[in-house]
Tab-separated table of C-alpha atoms and ligand atoms in Angstrom:
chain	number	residue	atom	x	y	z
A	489	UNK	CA	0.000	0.000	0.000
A	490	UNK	CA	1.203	3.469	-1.120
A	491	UNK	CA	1.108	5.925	1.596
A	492	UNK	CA	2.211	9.814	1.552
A	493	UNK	CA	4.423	10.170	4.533
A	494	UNK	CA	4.688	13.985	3.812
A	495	UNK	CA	3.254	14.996	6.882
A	496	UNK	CA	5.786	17.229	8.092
A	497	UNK	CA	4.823	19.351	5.132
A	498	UNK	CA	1.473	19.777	5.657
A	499	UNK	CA	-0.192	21.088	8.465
A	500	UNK	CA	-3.410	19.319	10.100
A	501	UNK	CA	-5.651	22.290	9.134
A	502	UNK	CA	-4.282	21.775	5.124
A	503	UNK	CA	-5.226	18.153	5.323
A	504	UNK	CA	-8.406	19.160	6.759
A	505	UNK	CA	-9.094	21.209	3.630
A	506	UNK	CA	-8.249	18.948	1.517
A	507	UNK	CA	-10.148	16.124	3.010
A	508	UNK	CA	-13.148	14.731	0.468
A	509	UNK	CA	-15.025	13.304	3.258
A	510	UNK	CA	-14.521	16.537	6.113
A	511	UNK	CA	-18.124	17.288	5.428
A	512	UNK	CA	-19.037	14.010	6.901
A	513	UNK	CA	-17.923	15.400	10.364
A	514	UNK	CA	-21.062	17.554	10.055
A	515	UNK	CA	-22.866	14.575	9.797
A	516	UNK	CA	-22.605	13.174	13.218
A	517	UNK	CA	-23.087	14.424	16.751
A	518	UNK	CA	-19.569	15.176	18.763
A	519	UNK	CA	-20.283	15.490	22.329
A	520	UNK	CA	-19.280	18.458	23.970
A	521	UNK	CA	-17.712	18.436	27.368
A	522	UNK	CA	-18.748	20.932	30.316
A	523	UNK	CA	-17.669	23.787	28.771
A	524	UNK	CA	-19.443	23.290	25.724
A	525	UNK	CA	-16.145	22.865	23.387
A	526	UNK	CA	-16.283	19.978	21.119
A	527	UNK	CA	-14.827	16.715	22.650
A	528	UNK	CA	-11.448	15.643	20.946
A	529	UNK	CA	-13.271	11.980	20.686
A	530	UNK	CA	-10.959	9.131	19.590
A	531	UNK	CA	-12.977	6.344	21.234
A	532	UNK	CA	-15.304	5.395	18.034
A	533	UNK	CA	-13.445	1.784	18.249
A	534	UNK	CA	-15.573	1.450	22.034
A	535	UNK	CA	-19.022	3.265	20.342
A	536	UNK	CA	-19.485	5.150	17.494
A	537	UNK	CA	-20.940	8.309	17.312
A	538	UNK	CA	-24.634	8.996	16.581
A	539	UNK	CA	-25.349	10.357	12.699
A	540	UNK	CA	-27.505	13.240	12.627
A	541	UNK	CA	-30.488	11.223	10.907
A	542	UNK	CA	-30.892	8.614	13.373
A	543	UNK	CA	-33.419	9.704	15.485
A	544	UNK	CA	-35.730	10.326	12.503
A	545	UNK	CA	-35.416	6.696	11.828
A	546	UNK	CA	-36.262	5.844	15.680
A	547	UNK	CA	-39.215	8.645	15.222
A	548	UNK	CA	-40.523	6.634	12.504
A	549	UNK	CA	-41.271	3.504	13.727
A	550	UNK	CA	-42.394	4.978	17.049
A	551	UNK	CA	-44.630	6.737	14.875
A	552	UNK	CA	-45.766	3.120	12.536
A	553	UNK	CA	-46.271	1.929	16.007
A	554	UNK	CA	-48.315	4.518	17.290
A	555	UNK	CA	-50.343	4.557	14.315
A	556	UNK	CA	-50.675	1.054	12.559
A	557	UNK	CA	-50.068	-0.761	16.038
A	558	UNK	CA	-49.720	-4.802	14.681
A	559	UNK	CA	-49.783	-4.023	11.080
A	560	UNK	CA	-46.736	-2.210	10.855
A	561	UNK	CA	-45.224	-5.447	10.622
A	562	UNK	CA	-46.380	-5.468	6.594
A	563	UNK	CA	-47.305	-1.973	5.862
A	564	UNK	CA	-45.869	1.834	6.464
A	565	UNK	CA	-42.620	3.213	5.393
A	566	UNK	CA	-40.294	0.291	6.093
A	567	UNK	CA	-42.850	-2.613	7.189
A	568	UNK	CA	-40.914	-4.634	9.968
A	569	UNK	CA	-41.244	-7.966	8.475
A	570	UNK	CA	-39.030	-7.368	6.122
A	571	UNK	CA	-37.077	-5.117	7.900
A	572	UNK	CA	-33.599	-7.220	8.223
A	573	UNK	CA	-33.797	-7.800	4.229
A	574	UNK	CA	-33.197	-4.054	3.685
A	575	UNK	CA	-30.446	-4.176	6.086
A	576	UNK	CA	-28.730	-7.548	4.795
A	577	UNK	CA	-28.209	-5.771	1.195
A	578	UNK	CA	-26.371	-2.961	2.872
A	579	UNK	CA	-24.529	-5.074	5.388
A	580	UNK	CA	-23.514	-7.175	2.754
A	581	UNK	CA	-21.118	-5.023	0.915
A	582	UNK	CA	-19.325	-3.969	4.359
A	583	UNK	CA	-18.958	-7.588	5.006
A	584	UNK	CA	-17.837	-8.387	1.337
A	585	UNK	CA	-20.364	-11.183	1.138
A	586	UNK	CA	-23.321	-12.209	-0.805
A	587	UNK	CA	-26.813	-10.869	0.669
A	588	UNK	CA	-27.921	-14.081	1.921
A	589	UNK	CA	-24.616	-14.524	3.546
A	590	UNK	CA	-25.507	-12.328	6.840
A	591	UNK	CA	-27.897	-11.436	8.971
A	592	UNK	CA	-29.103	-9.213	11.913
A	593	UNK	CA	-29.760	-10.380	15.394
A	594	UNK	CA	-29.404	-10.254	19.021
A	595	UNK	CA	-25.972	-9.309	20.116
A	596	UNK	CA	-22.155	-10.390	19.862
A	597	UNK	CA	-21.428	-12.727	22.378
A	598	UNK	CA	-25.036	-14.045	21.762
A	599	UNK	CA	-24.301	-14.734	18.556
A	600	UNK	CA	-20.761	-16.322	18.878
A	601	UNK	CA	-22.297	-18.839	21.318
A	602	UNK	CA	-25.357	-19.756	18.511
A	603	UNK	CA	-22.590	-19.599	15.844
A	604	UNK	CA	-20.774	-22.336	18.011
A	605	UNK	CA	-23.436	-24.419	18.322
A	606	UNK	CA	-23.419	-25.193	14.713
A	607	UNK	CA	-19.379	-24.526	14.081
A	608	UNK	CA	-17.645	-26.345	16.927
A	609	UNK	CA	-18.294	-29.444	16.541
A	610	UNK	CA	-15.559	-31.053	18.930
A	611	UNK	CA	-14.546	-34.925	18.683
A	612	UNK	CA	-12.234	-37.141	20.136
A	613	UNK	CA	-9.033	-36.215	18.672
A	614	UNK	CA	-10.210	-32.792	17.066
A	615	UNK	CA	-11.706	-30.872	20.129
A	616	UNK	CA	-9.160	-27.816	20.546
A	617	UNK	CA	-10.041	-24.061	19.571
A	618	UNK	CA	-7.373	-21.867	18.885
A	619	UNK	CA	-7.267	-17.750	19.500
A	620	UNK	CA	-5.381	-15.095	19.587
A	621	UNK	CA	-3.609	-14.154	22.727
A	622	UNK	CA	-5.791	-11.432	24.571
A	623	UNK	CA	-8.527	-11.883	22.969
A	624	UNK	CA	-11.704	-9.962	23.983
A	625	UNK	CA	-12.647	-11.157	27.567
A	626	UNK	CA	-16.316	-11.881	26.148
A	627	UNK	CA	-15.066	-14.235	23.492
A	628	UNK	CA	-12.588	-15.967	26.335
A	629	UNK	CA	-15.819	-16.574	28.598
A	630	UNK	CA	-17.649	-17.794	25.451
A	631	UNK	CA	-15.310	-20.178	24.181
A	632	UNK	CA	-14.018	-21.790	27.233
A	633	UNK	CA	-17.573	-22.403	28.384
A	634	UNK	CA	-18.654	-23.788	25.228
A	635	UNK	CA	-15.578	-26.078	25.569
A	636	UNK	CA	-16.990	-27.099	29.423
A	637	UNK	CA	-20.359	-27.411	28.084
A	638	UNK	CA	-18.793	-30.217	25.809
A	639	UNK	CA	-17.091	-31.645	28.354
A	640	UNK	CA	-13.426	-30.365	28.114
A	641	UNK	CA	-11.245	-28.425	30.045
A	642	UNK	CA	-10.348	-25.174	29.101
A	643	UNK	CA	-6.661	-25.231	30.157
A	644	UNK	CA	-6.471	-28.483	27.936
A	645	UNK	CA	-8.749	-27.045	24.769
A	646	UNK	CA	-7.434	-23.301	24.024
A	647	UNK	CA	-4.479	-23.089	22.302
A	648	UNK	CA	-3.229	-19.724	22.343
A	649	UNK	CA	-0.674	-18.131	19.601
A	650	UNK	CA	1.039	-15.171	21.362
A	651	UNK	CA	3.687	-12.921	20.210
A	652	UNK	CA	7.556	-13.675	20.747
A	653	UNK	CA	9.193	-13.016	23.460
A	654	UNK	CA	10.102	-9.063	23.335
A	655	UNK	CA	7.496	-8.366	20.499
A	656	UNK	CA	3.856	-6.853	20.648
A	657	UNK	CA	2.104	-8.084	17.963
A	658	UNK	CA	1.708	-12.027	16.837
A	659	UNK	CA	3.723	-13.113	13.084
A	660	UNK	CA	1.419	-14.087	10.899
A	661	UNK	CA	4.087	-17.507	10.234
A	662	UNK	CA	3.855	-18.140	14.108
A	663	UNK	CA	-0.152	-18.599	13.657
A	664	UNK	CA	0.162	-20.812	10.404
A	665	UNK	CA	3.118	-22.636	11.702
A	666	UNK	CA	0.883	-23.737	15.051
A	667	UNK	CA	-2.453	-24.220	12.592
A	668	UNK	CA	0.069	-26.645	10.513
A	669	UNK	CA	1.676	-28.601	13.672
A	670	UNK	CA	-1.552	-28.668	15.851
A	671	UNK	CA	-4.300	-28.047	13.185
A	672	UNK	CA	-5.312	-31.858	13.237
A	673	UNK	CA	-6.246	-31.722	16.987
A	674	UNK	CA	-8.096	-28.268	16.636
A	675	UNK	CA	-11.707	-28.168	15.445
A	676	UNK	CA	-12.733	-24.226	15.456
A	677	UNK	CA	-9.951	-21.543	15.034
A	678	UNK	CA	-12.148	-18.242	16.178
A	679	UNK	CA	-10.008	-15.042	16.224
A	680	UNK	CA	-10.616	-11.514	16.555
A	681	UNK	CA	-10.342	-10.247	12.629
A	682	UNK	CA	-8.448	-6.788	14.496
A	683	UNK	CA	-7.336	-7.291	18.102
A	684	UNK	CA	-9.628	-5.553	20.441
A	685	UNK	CA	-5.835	-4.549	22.517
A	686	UNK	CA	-3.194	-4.132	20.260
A	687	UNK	CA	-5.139	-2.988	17.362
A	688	UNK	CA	-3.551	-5.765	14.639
A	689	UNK	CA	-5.036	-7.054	11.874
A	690	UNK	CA	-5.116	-10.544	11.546
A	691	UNK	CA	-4.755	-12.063	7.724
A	692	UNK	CA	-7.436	-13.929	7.622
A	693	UNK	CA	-7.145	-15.021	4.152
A	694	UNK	CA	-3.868	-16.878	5.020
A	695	UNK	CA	-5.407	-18.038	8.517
A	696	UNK	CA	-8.867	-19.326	6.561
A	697	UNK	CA	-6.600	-21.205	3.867
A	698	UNK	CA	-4.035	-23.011	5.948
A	699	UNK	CA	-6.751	-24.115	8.628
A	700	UNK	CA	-8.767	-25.503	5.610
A	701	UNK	CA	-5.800	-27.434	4.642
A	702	UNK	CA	-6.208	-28.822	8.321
A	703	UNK	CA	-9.714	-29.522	8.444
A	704	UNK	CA	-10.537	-26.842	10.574
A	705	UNK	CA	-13.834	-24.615	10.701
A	706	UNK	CA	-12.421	-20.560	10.716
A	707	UNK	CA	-14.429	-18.324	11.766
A	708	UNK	CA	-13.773	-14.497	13.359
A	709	UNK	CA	-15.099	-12.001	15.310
A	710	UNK	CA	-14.899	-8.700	13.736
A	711	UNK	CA	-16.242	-6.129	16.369
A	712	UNK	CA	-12.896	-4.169	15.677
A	713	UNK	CA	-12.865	-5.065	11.904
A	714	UNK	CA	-16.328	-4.096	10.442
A	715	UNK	CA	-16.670	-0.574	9.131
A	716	UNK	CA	-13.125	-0.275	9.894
A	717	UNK	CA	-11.021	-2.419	7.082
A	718	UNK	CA	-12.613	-3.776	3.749
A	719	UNK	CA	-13.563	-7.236	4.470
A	720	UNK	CA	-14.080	-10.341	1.349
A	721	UNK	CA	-15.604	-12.458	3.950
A	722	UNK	CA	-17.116	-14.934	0.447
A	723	UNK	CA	-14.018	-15.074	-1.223
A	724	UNK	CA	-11.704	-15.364	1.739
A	725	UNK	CA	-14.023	-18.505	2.089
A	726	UNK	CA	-14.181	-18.268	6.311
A	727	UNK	CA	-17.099	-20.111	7.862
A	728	UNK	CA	-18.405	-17.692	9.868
A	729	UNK	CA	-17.848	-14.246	11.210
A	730	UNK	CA	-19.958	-12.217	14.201
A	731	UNK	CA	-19.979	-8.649	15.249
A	732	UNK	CA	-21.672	-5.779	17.011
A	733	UNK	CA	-22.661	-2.472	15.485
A	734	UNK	CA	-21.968	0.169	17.841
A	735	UNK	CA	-18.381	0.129	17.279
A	736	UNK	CA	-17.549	1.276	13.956
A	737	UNK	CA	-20.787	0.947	12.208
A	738	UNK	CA	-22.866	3.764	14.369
A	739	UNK	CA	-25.610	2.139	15.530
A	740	UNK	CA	-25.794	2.873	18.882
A	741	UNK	CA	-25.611	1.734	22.522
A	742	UNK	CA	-25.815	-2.029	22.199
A	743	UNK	CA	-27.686	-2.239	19.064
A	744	UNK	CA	-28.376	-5.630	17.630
A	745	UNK	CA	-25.702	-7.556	16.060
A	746	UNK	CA	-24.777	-9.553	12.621
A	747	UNK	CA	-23.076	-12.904	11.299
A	748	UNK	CA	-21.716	-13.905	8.412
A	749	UNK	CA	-22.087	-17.457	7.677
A	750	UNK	CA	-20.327	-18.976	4.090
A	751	UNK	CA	-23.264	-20.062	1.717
A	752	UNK	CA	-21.304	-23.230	1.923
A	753	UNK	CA	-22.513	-24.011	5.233
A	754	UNK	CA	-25.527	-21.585	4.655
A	755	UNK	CA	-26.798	-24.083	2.558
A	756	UNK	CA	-26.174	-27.506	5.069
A	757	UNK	CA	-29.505	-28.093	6.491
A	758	UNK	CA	-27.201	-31.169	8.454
A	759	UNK	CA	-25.306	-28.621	10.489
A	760	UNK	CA	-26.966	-28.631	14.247
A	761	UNK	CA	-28.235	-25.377	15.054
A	762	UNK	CA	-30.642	-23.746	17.877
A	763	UNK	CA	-34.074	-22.897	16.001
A	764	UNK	CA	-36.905	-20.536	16.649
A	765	UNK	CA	-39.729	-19.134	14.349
A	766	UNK	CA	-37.898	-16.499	12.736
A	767	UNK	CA	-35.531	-18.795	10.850
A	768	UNK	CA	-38.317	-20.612	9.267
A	769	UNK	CA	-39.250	-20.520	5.821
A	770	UNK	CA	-41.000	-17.310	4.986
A	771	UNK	CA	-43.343	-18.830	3.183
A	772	UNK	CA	-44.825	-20.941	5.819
A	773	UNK	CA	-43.514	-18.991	8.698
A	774	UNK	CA	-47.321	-18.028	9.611
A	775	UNK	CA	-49.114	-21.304	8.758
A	776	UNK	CA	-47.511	-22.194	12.475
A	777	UNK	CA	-45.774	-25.424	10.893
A	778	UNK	CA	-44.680	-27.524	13.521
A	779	UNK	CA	-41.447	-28.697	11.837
A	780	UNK	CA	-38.479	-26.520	11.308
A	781	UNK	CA	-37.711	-25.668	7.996
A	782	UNK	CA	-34.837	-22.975	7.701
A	783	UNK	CA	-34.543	-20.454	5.616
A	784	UNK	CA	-31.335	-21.366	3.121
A	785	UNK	CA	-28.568	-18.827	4.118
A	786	UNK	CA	-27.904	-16.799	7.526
A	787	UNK	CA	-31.490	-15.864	7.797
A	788	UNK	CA	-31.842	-19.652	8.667
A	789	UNK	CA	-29.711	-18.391	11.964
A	790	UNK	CA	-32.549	-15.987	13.182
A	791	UNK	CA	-34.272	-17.154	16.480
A	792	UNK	CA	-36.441	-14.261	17.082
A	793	UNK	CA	-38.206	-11.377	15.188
A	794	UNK	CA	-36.090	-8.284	15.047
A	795	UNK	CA	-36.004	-5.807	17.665
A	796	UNK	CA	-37.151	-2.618	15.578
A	797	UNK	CA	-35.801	-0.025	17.370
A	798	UNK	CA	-32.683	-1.174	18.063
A	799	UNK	CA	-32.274	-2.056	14.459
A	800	UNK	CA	-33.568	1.102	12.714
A	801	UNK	CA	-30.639	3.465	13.942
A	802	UNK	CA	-28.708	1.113	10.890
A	803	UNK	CA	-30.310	2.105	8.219
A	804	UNK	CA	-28.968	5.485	8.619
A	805	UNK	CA	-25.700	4.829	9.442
A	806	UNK	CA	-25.152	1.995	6.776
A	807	UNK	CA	-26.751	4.476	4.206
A	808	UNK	CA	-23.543	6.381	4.833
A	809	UNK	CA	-21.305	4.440	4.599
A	810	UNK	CA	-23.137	3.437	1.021
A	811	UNK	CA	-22.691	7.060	-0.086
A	812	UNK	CA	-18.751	7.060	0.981
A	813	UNK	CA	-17.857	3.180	0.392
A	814	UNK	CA	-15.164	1.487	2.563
A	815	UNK	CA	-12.477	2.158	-0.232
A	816	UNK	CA	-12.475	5.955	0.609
A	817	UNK	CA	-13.069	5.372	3.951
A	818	UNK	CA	-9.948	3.526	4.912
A	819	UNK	CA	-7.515	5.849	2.174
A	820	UNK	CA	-8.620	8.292	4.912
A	821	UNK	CA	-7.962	6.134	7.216
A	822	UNK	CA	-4.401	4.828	6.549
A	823	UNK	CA	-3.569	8.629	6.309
A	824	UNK	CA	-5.073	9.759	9.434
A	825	UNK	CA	-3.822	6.999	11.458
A	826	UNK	CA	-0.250	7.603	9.648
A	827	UNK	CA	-0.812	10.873	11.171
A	828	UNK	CA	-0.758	10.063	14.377
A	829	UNK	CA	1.857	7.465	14.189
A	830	UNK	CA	4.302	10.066	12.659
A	831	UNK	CA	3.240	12.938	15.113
A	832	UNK	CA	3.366	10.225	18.354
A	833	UNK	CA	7.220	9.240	16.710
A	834	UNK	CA	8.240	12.909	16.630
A	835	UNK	CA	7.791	13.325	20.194
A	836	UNK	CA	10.515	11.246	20.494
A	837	UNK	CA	9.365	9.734	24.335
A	838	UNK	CA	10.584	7.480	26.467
A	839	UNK	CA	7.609	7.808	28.132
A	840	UNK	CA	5.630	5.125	25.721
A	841	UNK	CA	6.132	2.727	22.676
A	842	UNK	CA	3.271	1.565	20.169
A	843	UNK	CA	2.089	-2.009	20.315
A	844	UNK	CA	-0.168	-1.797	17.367
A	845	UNK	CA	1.727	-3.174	14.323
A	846	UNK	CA	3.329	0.100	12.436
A	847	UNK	CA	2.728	-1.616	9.064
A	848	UNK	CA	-0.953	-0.311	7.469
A	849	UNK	CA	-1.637	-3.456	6.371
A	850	UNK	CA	-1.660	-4.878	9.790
A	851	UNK	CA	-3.806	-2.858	11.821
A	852	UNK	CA	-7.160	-0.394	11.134
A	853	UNK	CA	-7.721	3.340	12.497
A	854	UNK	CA	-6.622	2.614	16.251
A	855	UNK	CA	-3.148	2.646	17.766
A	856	UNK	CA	-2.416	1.212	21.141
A	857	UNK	CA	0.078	3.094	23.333
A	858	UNK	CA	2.147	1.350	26.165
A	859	UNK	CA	2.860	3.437	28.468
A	860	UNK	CA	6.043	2.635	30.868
A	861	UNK	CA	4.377	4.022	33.711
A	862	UNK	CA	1.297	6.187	35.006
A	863	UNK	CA	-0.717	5.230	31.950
A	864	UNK	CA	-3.949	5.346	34.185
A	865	UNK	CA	-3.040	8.706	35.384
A	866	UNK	CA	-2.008	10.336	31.913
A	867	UNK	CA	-4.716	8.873	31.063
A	868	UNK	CA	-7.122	10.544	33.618
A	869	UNK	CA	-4.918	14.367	32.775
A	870	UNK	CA	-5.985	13.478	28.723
A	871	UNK	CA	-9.720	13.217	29.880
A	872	UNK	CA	-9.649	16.430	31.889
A	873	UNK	CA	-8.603	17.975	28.838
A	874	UNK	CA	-11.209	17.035	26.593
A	875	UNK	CA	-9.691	13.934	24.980
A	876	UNK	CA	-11.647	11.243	24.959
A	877	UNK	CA	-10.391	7.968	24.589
A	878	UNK	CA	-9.617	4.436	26.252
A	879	UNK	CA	-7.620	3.164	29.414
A	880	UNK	CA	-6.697	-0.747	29.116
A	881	UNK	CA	-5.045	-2.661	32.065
A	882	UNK	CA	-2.182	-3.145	32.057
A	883	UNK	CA	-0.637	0.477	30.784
A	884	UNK	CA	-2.453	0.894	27.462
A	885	UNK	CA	-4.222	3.850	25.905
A	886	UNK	CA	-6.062	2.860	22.838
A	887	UNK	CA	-6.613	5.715	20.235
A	888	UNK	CA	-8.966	5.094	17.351
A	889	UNK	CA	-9.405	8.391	14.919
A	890	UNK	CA	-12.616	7.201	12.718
A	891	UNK	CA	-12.279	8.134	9.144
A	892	UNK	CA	-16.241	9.064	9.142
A	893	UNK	CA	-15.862	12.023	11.822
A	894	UNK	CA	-12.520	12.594	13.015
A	895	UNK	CA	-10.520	15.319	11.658
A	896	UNK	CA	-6.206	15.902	10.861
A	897	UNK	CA	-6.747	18.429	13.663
A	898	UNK	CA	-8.192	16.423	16.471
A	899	UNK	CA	-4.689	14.017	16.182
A	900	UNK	CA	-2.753	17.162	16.443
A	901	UNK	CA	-4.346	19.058	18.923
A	902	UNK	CA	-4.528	14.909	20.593
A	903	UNK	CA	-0.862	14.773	20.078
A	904	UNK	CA	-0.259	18.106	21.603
A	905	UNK	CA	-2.106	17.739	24.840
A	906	UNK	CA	0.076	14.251	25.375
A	907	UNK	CA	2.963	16.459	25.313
A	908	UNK	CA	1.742	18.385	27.607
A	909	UNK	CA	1.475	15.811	30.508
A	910	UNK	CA	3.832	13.342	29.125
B	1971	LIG	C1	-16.907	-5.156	21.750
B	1971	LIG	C2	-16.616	-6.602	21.724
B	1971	LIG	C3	-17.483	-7.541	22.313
B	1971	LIG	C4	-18.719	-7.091	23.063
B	1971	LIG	O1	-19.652	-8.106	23.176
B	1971	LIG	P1	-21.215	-7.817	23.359
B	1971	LIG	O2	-21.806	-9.152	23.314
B	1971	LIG	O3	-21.635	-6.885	22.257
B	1971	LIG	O4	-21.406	-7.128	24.682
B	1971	LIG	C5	-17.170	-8.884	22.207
B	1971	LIG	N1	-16.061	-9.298	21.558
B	1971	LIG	C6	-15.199	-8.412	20.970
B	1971	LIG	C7	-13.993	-8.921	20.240
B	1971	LIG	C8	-15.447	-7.047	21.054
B	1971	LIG	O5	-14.588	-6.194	20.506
């Protein structure tokens, strides 16, 4: 990837002006602080900021609600029981998959556990599931208790690939080497697509191919990934994928969740899964069949109907990202975050060192910084002056500028206030 390193002769206000997508700053709420100055907010990667049109979307269906009561479900504006089609097309192209590849439901953790049900299917001599090291506490709980719930120990069932001794981030060889040497005892390999703590990307092309080769299922959670990095979730040919929407995507406080699952398991009516109405046949859905007949595709994966208000602040929010497509999005994005690298290297500190790989290819917007010492309290001085961002145990400040609302000049004046208290 070719990326202009000329920072030092452009200021953050030129690159502001120059920006194609500055105007979409406008189009999303920035909270202000006591004072009523504009946060400097770098925490998008934690939840996403709300676009200005959401809360006509929310409006509306109160409104449908209010006056159509039950048969808003097949008439008004955007009648509900269809409502997760018209958010599957746009989905779809974030998640570089075909439409009937995801689908919109309950939450992340939720949904890793369901995804399990049907993807880890342990034996014998292939029962192991392999992760990153530090993954996402939620996705630690999950697995190991699916593992319990089948009867093994987790200590005996996770293998974990963690970086070398002395590095921060984990070598792509060092993952495929243990998927080659242990891949014929391991039945799910389930890593986070971009590391929820040091901010790399995983290459999940590579990881998807070699534990193929092994006979493993590959699937990802890509909380950190989604609206964040273009995905080819088809043609990368993983199983499965999960993630949440208020992170990158906008949608709010907990808003309901998605999966990906491969049209080659889509498709395997075989696979064990745990049903409810809503993945039934449309067709039939309402004759009250008493046998399960899923829908071919993720769809098949619904349990319940979808939770309309938590869904609608989507639309928006995917509309936008329609409009500005994930290509221009992350050319922002490699720049912005190249920002920040360069302006965090110029300080020339002691006082911290950057865990997040420094190669664009292997992380997304955010940049983990280590501190040495006092991290919790630098970070406490950065949030009494406006910044807001993240505090990780132990010693790490994550930093995520988001291409959609962040400008050149919140990582300077960002950069500037850590030189202040560092
Ligand atoms: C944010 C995040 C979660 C959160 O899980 P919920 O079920 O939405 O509460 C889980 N896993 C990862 C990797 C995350 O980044």
């Amino acid at each position: 990837m070719m990326i202009d390193n000329n920072f030092e002769e452009n200021s953050a206000l030129e690159m502001d002006t120059s920006d194609g997508l500055l105007k979409y700053r406008e189009m999303f709420h920035i909270p202000k602080i006591a004072n009523g100055e504009y946060s400097i907010y770098l925490v998008g990667n934690s939840l996403g900021l709300q676009p200005i049109n959401t809360i006509q979307y929310i409006q509306q269906e109160i409104k449908t609600w209010k006056i159509l009561g039950v048969n808003g479900h097949h008439e008004g504006e955007r009648p509900w029981g269809s409502y997760e089609s018209t958010i599957n097309n746009k989905m779809a192209s974030l998640a570089g998959s075909k439409v009937d590849e995801v689908v919109t439901m309950n939450s992340l953790t939720v949904n890793l556990h369901l995804l399990m049900v049907s993807f880890y299917r342990p034996t014998q001599e292939r029962y192991k599931i392999m992760m990153e090291a530090k993954a996402f506490p939620s996705d630690q709980y999950a697995v190991a208790s699916q593992l319990k719930f089948h009867g093994y120990q987790p200590e005996e069932g996770i293998v974990e690939i963690e970086p070398r001794e002395g590095e921060t981030t984990i070598r792509t060889e060092d993952i495929l080497k243990t998927i080659e040497k242990e891949g014929k005892s391991i039945a799910l390999i389930l890593i986070g697509g971009i590391n929820y703590y040091s901010g790399q990307l995983f290459d999940m092309k590579e990881i998807t191919r070699a534990g193929h080769v092994q006979g493993c299922v590959v699937g990802f959670d890509l909380a950190h990934a989604i609206g964040n990095v273009p995905l080819k979730l088809h043609d990368w040919d993983v199983d499965f994928a999960a993630w949440c929407n208020y992170k990158y995507i906008n949608a709010g406080p907990g808003s309901v969740a998605s999966v990906f699952v491969h049209n080659r398991q889509g498709r395997n009516e075989d696979l064990p899964r745990f049903a409810g109405w809503w993945g039934h046949n449309k067709e039939t859905r309402f004759e009250m069949p008493s046998k399960f007949d899923p829908i071919p595709g993720a769809e098949g994966w619904q349990i319940s109907n979808l939770n309309i208000l938590s869904a609608a602040p989507l639309l928006p929010s995917l509309d936008l990202f329609q409009e500005v497509g994930m290509d221009a999005l992350r050319e922002k994005s490699v720049k912005l975050t190249g920002y920040l690298e360069y302006l965090l290297n110029q300080l020339n500190s002691e006082a911290f060192t950057i865990i997040t790989p420094s190669d664009p290819e292997q992380r997304g917007c955010q940049l983990s910084i280590r501190f040495t010492s006092g991290g919790k309290t630098i970070h406490e001085r950065l949030t009494g002056k406006n910044v807001m961002c993240d505090y990780r145990e132990p010693g790490v400040i994550r930093v995520a500028p988001a291409p959609f609302y962040n400008s050149f000049d919140d990582v300077y004046r960002f950069v500037e206030i850590l030189k202040e208290i560092v």
